mmCIF file of C-alpha atoms and ligand atoms in Angstrom:
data_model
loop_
_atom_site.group_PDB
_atom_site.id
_atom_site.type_symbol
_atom_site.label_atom_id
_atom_site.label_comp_id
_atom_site.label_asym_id
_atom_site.label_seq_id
_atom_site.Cartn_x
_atom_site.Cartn_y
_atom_site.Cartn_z
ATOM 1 C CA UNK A 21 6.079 5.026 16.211
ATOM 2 C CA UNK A 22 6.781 1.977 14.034
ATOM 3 C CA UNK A 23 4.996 -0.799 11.649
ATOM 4 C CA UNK A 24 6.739 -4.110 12.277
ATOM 5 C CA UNK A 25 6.141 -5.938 8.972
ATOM 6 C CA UNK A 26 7.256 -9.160 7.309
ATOM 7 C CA UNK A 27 11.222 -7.500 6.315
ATOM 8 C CA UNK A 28 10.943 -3.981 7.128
ATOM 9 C CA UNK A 29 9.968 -2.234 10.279
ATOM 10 C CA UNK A 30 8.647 0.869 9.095
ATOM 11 C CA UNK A 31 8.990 4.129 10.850
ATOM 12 C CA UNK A 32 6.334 6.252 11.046
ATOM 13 C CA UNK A 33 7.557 9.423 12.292
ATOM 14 C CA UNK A 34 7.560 10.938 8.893
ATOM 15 C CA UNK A 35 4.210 10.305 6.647
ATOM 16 C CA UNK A 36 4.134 7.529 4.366
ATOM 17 C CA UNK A 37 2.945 6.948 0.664
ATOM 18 C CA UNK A 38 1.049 3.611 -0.136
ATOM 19 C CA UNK A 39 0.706 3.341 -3.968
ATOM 20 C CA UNK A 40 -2.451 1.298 -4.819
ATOM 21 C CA UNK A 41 -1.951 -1.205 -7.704
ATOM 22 C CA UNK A 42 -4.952 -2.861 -8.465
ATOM 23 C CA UNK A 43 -4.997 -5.885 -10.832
ATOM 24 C CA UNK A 44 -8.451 -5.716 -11.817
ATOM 25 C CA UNK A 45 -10.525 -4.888 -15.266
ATOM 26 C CA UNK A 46 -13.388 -2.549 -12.679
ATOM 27 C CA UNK A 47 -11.785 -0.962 -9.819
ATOM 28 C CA UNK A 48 -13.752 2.179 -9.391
ATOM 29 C CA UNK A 49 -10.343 4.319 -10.498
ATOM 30 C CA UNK A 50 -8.577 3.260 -12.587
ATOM 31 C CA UNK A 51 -8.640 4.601 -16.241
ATOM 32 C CA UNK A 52 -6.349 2.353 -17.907
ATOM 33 C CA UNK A 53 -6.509 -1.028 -15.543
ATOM 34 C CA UNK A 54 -3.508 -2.828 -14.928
ATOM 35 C CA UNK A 55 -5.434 -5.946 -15.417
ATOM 36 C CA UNK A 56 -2.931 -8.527 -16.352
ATOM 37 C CA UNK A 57 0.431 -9.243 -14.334
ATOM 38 C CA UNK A 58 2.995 -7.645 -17.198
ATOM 39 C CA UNK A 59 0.972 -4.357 -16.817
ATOM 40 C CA UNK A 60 0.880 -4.124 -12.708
ATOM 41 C CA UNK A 61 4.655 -4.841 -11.837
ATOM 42 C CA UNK A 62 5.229 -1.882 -14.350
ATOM 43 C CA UNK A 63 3.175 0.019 -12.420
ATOM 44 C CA UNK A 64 4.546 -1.216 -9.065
ATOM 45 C CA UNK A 65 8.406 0.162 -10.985
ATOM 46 C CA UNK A 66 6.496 3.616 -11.453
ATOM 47 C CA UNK A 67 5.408 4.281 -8.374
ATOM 48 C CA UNK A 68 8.305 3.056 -6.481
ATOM 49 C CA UNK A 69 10.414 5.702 -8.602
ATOM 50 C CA UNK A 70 7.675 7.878 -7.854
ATOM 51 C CA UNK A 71 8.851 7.518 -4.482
ATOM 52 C CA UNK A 72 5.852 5.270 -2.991
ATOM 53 C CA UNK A 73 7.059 3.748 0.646
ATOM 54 C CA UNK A 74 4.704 0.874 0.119
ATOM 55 C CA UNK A 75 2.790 -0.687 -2.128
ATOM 56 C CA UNK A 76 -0.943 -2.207 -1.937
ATOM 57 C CA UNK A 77 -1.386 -4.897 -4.451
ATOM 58 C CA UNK A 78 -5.155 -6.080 -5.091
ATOM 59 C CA UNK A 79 -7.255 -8.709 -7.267
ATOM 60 C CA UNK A 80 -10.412 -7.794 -6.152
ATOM 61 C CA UNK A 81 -12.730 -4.383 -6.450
ATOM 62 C CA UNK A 82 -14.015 -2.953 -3.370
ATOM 63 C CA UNK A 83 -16.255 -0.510 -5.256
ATOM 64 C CA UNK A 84 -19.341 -0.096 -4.083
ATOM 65 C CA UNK A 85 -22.321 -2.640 -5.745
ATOM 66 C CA UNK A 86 -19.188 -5.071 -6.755
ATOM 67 C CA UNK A 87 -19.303 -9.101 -6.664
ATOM 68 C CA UNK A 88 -16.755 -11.226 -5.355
ATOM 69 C CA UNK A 89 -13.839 -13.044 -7.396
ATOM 70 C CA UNK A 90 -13.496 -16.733 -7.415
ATOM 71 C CA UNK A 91 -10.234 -17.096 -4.888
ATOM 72 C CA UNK A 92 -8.345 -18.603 -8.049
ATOM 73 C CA UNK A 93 -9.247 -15.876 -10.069
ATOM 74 C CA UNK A 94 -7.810 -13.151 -7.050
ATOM 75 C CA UNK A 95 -4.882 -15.575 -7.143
ATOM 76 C CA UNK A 96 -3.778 -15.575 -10.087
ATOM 77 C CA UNK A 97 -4.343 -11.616 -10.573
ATOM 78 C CA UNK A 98 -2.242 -10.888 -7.623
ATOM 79 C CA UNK A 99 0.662 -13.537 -6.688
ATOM 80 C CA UNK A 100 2.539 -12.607 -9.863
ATOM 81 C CA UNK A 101 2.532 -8.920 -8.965
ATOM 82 C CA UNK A 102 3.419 -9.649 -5.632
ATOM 83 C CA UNK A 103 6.524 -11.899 -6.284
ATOM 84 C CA UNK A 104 7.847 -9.497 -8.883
ATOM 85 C CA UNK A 105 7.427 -6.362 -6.598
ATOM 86 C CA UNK A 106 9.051 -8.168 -3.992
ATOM 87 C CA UNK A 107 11.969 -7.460 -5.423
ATOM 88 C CA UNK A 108 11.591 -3.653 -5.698
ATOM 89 C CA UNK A 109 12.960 -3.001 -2.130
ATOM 90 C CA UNK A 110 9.923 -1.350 -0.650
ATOM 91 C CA UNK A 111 7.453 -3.258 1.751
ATOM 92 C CA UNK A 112 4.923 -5.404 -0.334
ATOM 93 C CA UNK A 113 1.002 -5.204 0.959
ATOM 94 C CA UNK A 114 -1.424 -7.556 -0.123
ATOM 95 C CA UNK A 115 -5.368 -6.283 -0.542
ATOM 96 C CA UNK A 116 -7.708 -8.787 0.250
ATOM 97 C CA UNK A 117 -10.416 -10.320 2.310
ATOM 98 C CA UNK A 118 -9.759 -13.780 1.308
ATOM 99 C CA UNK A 119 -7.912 -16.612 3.860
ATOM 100 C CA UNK A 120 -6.306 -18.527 1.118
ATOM 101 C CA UNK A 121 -4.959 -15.185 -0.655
ATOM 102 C CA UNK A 122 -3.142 -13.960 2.477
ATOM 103 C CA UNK A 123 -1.761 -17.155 3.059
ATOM 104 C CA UNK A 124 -0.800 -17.371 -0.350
ATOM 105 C CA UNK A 125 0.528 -14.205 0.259
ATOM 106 C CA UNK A 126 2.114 -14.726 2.630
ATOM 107 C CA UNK A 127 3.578 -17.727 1.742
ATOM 108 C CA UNK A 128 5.169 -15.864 -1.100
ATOM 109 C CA UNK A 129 7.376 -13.420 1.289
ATOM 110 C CA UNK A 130 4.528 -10.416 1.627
ATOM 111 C CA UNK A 131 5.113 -8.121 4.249
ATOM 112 C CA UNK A 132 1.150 -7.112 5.041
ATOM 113 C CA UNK A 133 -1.809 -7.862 4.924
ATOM 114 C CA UNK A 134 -4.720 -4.940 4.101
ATOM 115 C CA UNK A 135 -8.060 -6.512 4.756
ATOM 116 C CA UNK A 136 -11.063 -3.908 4.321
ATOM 117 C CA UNK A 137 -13.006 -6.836 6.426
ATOM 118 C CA UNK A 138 -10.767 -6.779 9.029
ATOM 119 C CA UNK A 139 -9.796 -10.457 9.400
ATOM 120 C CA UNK A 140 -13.531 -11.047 9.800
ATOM 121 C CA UNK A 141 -14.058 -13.932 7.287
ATOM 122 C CA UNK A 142 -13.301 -17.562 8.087
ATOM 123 C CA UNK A 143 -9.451 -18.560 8.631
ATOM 124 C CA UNK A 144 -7.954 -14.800 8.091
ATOM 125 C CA UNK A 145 -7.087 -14.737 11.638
ATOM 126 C CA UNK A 146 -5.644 -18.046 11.045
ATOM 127 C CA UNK A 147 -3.593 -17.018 8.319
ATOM 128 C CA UNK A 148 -2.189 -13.529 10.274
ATOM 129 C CA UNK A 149 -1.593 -15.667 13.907
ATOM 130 C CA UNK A 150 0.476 -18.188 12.021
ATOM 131 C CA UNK A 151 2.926 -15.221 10.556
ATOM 132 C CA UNK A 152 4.876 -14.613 13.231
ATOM 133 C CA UNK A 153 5.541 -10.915 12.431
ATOM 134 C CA UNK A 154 3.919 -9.631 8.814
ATOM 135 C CA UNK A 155 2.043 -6.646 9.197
ATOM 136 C CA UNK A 156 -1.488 -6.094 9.311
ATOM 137 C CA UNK A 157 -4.251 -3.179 8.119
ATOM 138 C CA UNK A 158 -7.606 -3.341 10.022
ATOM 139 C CA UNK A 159 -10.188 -1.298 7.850
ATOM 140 C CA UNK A 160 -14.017 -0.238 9.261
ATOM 141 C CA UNK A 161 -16.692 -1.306 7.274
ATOM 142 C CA UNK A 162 -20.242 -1.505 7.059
ATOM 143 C CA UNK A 163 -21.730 -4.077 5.598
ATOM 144 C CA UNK A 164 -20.330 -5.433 2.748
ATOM 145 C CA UNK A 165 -19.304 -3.708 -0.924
ATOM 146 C CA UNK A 166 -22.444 -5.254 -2.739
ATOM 147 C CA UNK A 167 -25.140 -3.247 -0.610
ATOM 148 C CA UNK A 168 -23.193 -1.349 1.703
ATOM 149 C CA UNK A 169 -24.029 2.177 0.312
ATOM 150 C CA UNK A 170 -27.975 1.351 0.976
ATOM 151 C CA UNK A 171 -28.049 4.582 3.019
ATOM 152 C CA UNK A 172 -25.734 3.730 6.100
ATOM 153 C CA UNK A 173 -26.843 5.043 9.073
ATOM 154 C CA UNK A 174 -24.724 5.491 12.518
ATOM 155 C CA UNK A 175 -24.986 6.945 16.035
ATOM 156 C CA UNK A 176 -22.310 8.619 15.922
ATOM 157 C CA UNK A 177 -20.441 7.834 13.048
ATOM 158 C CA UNK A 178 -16.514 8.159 14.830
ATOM 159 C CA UNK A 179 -17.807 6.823 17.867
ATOM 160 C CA UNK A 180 -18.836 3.437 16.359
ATOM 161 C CA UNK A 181 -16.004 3.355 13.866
ATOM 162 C CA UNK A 182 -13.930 3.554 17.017
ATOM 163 C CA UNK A 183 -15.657 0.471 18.973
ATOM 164 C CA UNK A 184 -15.365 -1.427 15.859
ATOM 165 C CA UNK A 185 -11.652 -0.581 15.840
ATOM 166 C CA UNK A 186 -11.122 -1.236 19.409
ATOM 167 C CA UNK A 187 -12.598 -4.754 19.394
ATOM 168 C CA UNK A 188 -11.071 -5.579 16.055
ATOM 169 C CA UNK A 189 -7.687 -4.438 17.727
ATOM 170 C CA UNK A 190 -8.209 -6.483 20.742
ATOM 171 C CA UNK A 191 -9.341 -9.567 19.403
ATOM 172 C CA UNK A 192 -6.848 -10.049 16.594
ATOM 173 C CA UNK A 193 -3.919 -9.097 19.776
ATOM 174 C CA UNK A 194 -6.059 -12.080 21.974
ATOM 175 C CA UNK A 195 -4.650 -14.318 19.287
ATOM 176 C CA UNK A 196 -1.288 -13.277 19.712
ATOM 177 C CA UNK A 197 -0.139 -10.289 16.866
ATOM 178 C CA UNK A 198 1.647 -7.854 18.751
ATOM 179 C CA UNK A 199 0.270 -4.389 19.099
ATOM 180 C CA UNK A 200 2.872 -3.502 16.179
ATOM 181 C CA UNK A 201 1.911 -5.186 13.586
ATOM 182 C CA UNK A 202 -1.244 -3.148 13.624
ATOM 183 C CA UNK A 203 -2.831 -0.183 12.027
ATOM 184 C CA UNK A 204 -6.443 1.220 11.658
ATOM 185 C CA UNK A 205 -8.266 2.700 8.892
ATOM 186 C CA UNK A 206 -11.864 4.344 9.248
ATOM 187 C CA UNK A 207 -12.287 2.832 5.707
ATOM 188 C CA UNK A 208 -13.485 5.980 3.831
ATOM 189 C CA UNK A 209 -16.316 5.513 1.315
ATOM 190 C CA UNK A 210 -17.282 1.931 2.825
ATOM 191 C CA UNK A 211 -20.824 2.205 4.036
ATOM 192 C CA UNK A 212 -20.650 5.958 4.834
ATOM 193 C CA UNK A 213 -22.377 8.807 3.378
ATOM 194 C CA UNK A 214 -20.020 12.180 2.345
ATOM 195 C CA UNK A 215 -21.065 13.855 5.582
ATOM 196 C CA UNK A 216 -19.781 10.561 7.406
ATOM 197 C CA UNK A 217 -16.578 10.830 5.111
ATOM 198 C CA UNK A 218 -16.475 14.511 6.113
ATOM 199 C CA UNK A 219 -17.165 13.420 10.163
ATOM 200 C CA UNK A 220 -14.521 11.261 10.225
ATOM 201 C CA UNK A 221 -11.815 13.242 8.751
ATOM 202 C CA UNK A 222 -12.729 16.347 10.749
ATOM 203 C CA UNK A 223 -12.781 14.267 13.885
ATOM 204 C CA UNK A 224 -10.221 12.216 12.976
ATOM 205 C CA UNK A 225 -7.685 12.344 15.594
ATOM 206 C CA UNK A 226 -10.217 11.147 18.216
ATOM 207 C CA UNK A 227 -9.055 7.642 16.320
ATOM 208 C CA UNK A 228 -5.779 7.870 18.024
ATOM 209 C CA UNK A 229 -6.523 7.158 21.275
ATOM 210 C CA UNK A 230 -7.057 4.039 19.798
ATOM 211 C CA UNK A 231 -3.161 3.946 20.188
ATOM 212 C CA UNK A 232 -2.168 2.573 16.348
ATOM 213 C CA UNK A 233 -1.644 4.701 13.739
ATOM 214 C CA UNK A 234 -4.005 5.237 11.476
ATOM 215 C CA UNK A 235 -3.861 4.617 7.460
ATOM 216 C CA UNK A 236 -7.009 6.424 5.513
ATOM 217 C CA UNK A 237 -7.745 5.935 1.672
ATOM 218 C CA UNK A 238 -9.608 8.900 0.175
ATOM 219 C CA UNK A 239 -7.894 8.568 -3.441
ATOM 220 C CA UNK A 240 -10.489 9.924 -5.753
ATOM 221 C CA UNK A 241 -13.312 8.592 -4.034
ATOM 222 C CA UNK A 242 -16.912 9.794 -4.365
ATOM 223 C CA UNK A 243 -17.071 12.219 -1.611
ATOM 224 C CA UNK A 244 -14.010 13.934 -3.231
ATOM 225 C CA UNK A 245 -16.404 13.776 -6.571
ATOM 226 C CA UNK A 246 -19.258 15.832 -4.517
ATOM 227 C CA UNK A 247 -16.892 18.348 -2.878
ATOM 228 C CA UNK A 248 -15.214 19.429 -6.157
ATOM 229 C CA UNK A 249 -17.748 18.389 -8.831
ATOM 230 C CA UNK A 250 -15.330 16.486 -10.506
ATOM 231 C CA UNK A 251 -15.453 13.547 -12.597
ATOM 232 C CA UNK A 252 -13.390 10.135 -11.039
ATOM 233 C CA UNK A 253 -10.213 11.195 -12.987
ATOM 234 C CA UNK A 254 -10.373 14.717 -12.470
ATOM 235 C CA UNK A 255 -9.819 14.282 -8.819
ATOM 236 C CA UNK A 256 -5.744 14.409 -8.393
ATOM 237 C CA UNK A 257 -6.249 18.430 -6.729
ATOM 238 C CA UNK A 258 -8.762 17.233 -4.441
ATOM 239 C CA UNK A 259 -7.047 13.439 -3.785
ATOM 240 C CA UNK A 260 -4.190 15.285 -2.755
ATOM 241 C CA UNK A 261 -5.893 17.758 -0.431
ATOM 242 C CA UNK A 262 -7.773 15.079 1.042
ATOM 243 C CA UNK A 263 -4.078 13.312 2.100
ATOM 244 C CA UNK A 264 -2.873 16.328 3.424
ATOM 245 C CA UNK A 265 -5.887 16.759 5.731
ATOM 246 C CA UNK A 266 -5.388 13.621 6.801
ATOM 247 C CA UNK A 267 -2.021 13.558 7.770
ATOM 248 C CA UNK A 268 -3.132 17.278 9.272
ATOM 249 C CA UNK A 269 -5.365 15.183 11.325
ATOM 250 C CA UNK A 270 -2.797 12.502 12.553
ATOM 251 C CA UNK A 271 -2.475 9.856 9.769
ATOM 252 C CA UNK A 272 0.652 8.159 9.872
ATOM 253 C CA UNK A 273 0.367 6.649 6.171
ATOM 254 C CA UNK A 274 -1.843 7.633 3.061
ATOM 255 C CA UNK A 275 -3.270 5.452 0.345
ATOM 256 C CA UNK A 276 -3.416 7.198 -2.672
ATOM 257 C CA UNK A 277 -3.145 6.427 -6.803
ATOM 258 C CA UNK A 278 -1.319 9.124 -7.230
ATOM 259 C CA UNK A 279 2.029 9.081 -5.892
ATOM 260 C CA UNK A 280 4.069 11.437 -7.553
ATOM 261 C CA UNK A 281 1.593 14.362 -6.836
ATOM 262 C CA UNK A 282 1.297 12.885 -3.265
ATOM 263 C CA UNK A 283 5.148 12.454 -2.699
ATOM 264 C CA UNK A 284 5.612 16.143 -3.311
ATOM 265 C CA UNK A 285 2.873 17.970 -1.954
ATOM 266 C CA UNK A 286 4.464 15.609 1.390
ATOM 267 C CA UNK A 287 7.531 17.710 0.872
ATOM 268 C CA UNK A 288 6.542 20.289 0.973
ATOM 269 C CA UNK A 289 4.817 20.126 4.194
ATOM 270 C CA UNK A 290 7.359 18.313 5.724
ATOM 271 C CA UNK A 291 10.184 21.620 4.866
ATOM 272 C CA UNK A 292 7.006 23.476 6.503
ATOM 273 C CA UNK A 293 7.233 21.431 9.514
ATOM 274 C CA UNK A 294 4.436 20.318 9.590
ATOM 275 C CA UNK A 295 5.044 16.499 10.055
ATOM 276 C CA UNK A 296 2.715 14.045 11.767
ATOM 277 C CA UNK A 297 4.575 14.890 14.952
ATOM 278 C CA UNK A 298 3.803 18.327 14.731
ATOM 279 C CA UNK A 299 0.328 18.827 13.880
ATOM 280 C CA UNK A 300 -1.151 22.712 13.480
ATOM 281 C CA UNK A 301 -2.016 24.502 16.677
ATOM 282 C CA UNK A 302 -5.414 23.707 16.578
ATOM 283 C CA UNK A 303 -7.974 26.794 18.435
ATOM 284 C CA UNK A 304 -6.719 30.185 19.030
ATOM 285 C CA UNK A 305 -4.908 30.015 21.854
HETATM 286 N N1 LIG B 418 -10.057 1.569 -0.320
HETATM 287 C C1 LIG B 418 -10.187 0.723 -1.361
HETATM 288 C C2 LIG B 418 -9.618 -0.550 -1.329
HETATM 289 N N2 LIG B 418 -8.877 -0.947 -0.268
HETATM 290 N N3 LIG B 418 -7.945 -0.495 1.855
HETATM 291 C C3 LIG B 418 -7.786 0.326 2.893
HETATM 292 N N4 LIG B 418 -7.050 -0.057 3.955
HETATM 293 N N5 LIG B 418 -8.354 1.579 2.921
HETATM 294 C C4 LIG B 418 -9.122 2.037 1.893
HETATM 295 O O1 LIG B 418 -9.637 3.183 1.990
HETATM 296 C C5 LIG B 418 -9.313 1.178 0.763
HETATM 297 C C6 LIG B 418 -8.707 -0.110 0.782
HETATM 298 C C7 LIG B 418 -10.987 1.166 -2.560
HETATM 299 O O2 LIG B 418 -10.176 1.862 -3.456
HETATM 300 P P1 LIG B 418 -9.492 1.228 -4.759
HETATM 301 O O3 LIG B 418 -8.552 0.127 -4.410
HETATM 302 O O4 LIG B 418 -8.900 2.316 -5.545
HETATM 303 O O5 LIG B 418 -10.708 0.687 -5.607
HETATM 304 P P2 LIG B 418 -11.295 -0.753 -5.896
HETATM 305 O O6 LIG B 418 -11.663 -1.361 -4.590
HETATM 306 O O7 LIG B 418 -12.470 -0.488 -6.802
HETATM 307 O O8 LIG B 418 -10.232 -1.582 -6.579
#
């Protein structure tokens, strides 16, 4: 299974490491933010020699309760980064729900595009259709970050992650991005309780009969917090658990802030062979 991206086409039979730079002064995270440009492409040079496969550059927090950025603002955070980590011969992602970013992006030689709206706004499926072959993310989300842990309620939580998946999928492949381009992400922590969190990764490989492979994001996120009543940068030992359960569970690539801890517990379970291709016997037959 492969990611066809903007330079590289990136194969996915082994599990890969996305390395989350985020060029922001409040992303949930980060202790020491990598707020101006000098300060992120050194942290894009870490991580690569930490052995991240990709890297995830953003302008704008997610976090739960956040506002948007003015687009010039996002701009200006994140086209530096991106032009200088171009050069650090690992496939560049941009983070961001904004049409003129991607473009920019784009524009700029960027290989993908992670958008935790899922090319919902305005022009982003603009942007994407013109490219004839950069990658793309599709993340689930409910609502939006400013209200959209208001106690989030679902059917069945994998079920309608799923549907929103599948039509995401199909419409963005309606306007011509080939199947792949593509991969899905339940979007952990975005309008879902723990016990949501904790549904999706359990029941996680129901996802891949969607037929793309999935990327998942549970980097010290809150759930992590309630599980090991830890403190956001006390969760490395949990972060790291939480990326090996979901490669366990059939993720093809994990996005994590810790690389380094991430690259080796990887190795580990890779010499154990227990790659993506061969997942534990599940039951106890
Ligand atoms: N999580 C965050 C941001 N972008 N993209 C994908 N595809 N999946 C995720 O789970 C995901 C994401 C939130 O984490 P972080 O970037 O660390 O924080 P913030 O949004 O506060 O900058």
């Amino acid at each position: 299974m492969h990611w066809q991206t903007t330079r590289f086409r990136i194969d996915l039979g082994v599990p890969r490491v996305m390395g989350i730079v985020n060029v922001t002064p409040d992303s949930f995270a980060e202790s020491d933010p990598a707020d101006e440009s000098g300060k992120a492409i050194e942290r894009c040079e870490r991580l690569v020699r930490e052995g991240a496969h990709l890297l995830d550059i953003g302008g704008e927090s997610s976090r739960p309760g956040a506002a948007r950025v003015p687009e010039e603002v996002e701009r200006a955070r994140v086209l530096p980064v991106i032009a200088a980590a171009l050069g650090l011969g690992v496939p560049v992602s941009v983070d961001t729900r904004t049409p003129a970013v991607m473009q920019a992006a784009l524009d700029l030689g960027a290989d993908i595009v992670n958008d935790i709206q899922a090319l919902r706004a305005e022009g982003a499926l603009d942007a994407i259709a013109r490219h004839p072959t950069c990658g793309v993310c599709l993340m689930h989300m409910k609502g939006e970050p400013g209200s959209m842990q208001r106690q989030p309620t679902y059917g069945d939580v994998v079920a309608d992650v799923a549907a929103f998946l599948r039509e995401r999928c199909a419409v963005v492949q309606a306007r011509g991005v080939a199947a792949e381009r593509i991969v899905l992400d339940p979007g952990i922590g975005f309008g879902k309780t723990p016990a949501h969190n904790l549904e999706l990764l359990r029941r996680q490989r129901e996802l891949l009969a969607l037929g793309r492979p999935l990327l998942v994001g549970w980097s010290r996120k809150s759930t992590l917090g309630v599980l090991s009543g830890r403190a956001v940068h006390e969760r490395l030992v949990a972060s790291v658990a939480a990326a090996l359960a979901a490669v366990a569970q059939g993720a093809r690539i994990v996005r994590v802030h810790d690389v380094a801890a991430t690259v080796e517990a990887l190795a580990v379970w890779q010499a154990a062979g227990l790659g993506v291709d061969n997942p534990p016997a599940s039951g106890t037959s």
